[in-house]
Tab-separated table of C-alpha atoms in Angstrom:
chain	number	residue	atom	x	y	z
Z	15	GLN	CA	0.000	0.000	0.000
Z	16	ALA	CA	1.417	3.366	-1.046
Z	17	GLU	CA	1.760	6.139	1.518
Z	18	ARG	CA	-0.408	9.154	0.839
Z	19	VAL	CA	0.515	12.764	1.273
Z	20	GLY	CA	-1.530	14.445	3.961
Z	21	PRO	CA	-1.399	15.902	7.470
Z	22	GLY	CA	0.713	12.994	8.707
Z	23	LYS	CA	3.131	12.997	5.757
Z	24	LEU	CA	4.104	16.380	4.335
Z	25	PHE	CA	6.372	17.347	1.456
Z	26	ASP	CA	9.635	19.076	2.374
Z	27	VAL	CA	9.254	21.611	-0.443
Z	28	LEU	CA	6.695	22.403	-3.159
Z	29	VAL	CA	8.002	23.428	-6.592
Z	30	ILE	CA	5.704	25.219	-9.028
Z	31	ALA	CA	7.365	25.064	-12.451
Z	32	PRO	CA	6.442	26.624	-14.698
Z	33	CYS	CA	4.366	29.151	-12.801
Z	34	THR	CA	2.474	31.220	-15.357
Z	35	GLY	CA	-0.892	32.823	-14.538
Z	36	ASN	CA	-0.815	31.372	-11.041
Z	37	THR	CA	1.756	33.979	-9.965
Z	38	SER	CA	-0.957	36.634	-9.620
Z	39	LYS	CA	-3.344	34.176	-7.974
Z	40	LEU	CA	-0.734	33.198	-5.370
Z	41	ALA	CA	-0.065	36.846	-4.554
Z	42	ALA	CA	-3.794	37.527	-4.168
Z	43	GLY	CA	-4.413	34.410	-2.076
Z	44	ILE	CA	-6.783	32.917	-4.639
Z	45	THR	CA	-7.162	29.143	-4.292
Z	46	ASP	CA	-9.205	28.086	-7.307
Z	47	SER	CA	-6.993	25.306	-8.668
Z	48	ALA	CA	-5.039	22.309	-7.473
Z	49	VAL	CA	-1.777	24.293	-7.760
Z	50	THR	CA	-2.919	27.281	-5.721
Z	51	MET	CA	-4.618	25.088	-3.116
Z	52	ALA	CA	-1.473	22.966	-2.742
Z	53	ALA	CA	0.632	26.114	-2.289
Z	54	LYS	CA	-1.717	27.516	0.343
Z	55	ALA	CA	-1.769	24.250	2.291
Z	56	HIS	CA	2.006	23.915	2.040
Z	57	LEU	CA	2.566	27.472	3.319
Z	58	ARG	CA	0.113	26.892	6.167
Z	59	ASN	CA	2.475	24.152	7.344
Z	60	GLY	CA	5.445	26.551	7.262
Z	61	ARG	CA	7.133	24.799	4.357
Z	62	PRO	CA	8.973	26.459	1.430
Z	63	VAL	CA	7.362	27.008	-1.960
Z	64	VAL	CA	9.790	27.358	-4.873
Z	65	VAL	CA	8.438	29.334	-7.836
Z	66	ALA	CA	9.926	29.067	-11.329
Z	67	PHE	CA	7.888	31.486	-13.362
Z	68	SER	CA	7.554	32.083	-17.057
Z	69	THR	CA	5.607	35.091	-18.261
Z	70	ASN	CA	5.184	37.331	-21.272
Z	71	ASP	CA	4.238	40.332	-19.148
Z	72	ALA	CA	6.725	40.383	-16.272
Z	73	LEU	CA	7.376	44.068	-16.811
Z	74	SER	CA	3.704	44.985	-16.595
Z	75	GLY	CA	0.877	42.739	-15.383
Z	76	SER	CA	2.906	40.228	-13.378
Z	77	ALA	CA	5.383	42.649	-11.793
Z	78	PRO	CA	3.225	43.541	-8.765
Z	79	ALA	CA	2.515	39.871	-8.049
Z	80	ILE	CA	6.173	38.889	-8.361
Z	81	ALA	CA	7.166	41.745	-6.048
Z	82	ALA	CA	4.512	40.744	-3.506
Z	83	LEU	CA	5.699	37.131	-3.422
Z	84	LEU	CA	9.351	38.176	-3.159
Z	85	ASN	CA	8.405	39.887	0.111
Z	86	ARG	CA	6.488	36.963	1.623
Z	87	LYS	CA	7.814	34.342	3.973
Z	88	ASN	CA	8.509	30.849	2.582
Z	89	TYR	CA	8.359	31.824	-1.112
Z	90	TYR	CA	11.627	31.308	-2.991
Z	91	PHE	CA	12.239	32.164	-6.640
Z	92	VAL	CA	14.359	30.328	-9.155
Z	93	PRO	CA	16.645	33.048	-10.616
Z	94	PHE	CA	15.077	34.649	-13.666
Z	95	GLY	CA	15.896	36.977	-16.509
Z	96	GLN	CA	14.665	38.401	-19.758
Z	97	ASP	CA	14.425	35.935	-22.647
Z	98	ASP	CA	15.514	38.292	-25.423
Z	99	PRO	CA	15.596	41.983	-24.492
Z	100	LEU	CA	15.702	43.095	-28.132
Z	101	LYS	CA	12.686	41.083	-29.308
Z	102	ASN	CA	10.255	40.842	-26.374
Z	103	ARG	CA	9.616	41.481	-22.713
Z	104	ALA	CA	9.146	37.865	-21.705
Z	105	HIS	CA	10.832	36.766	-18.497
Z	106	ALA	CA	11.506	33.245	-17.355
Z	107	SER	CA	13.299	31.406	-14.607
Z	108	ASP	CA	16.436	29.463	-15.420
Z	109	PHE	CA	14.988	25.986	-14.988
Z	110	SER	CA	18.474	24.466	-14.743
Z	111	LEU	CA	18.728	26.190	-11.321
Z	112	ILE	CA	15.654	24.585	-9.745
Z	113	GLU	CA	17.673	22.044	-7.761
Z	114	ASP	CA	20.045	24.708	-6.382
Z	115	THR	CA	17.067	26.877	-5.452
Z	116	VAL	CA	15.370	23.975	-3.663
Z	117	ASP	CA	18.538	23.238	-1.683
Z	118	ALA	CA	18.786	26.887	-0.611
Z	119	ALA	CA	15.058	27.096	0.235
Z	120	LEU	CA	15.382	24.083	2.512
Z	121	GLU	CA	18.067	26.080	4.360
Z	122	GLY	CA	15.739	29.108	4.538
Z	123	ARG	CA	17.594	31.287	2.059
Z	124	GLN	CA	17.004	32.623	-1.444
Z	125	TYR	CA	19.404	31.150	-4.019
Z	126	SER	CA	21.416	33.599	-6.095
Z	127	ARG	CA	23.697	32.807	-9.011
Z	128	CYS	CA	26.181	35.461	-8.027
Z	129	CYS	CA	26.833	34.725	-4.334
């Protein structure tokens, strides 16, 4: 019999990758999907949530939500950057850094490529 995840058996960390439209929902506390409900439950248990976002509007519509989550406890972001600054304004996390970000989140710190 397989063990089930629940109050008696929690995940160490929750990774949302890619996080697209859910970024704004997480910032607003909206729990209308399995992803947002899982994040809310995970945070309620004081566990880290790692967000690897990908968005076409990071410089406009998603910026307030990203900023809000950057300032909240137990949210950790996979380092991100602009896809192609000359062609578009899309931003995305560097998905090759998810594992490093998870390791840092489990230690209670935000991972950074530079330090």
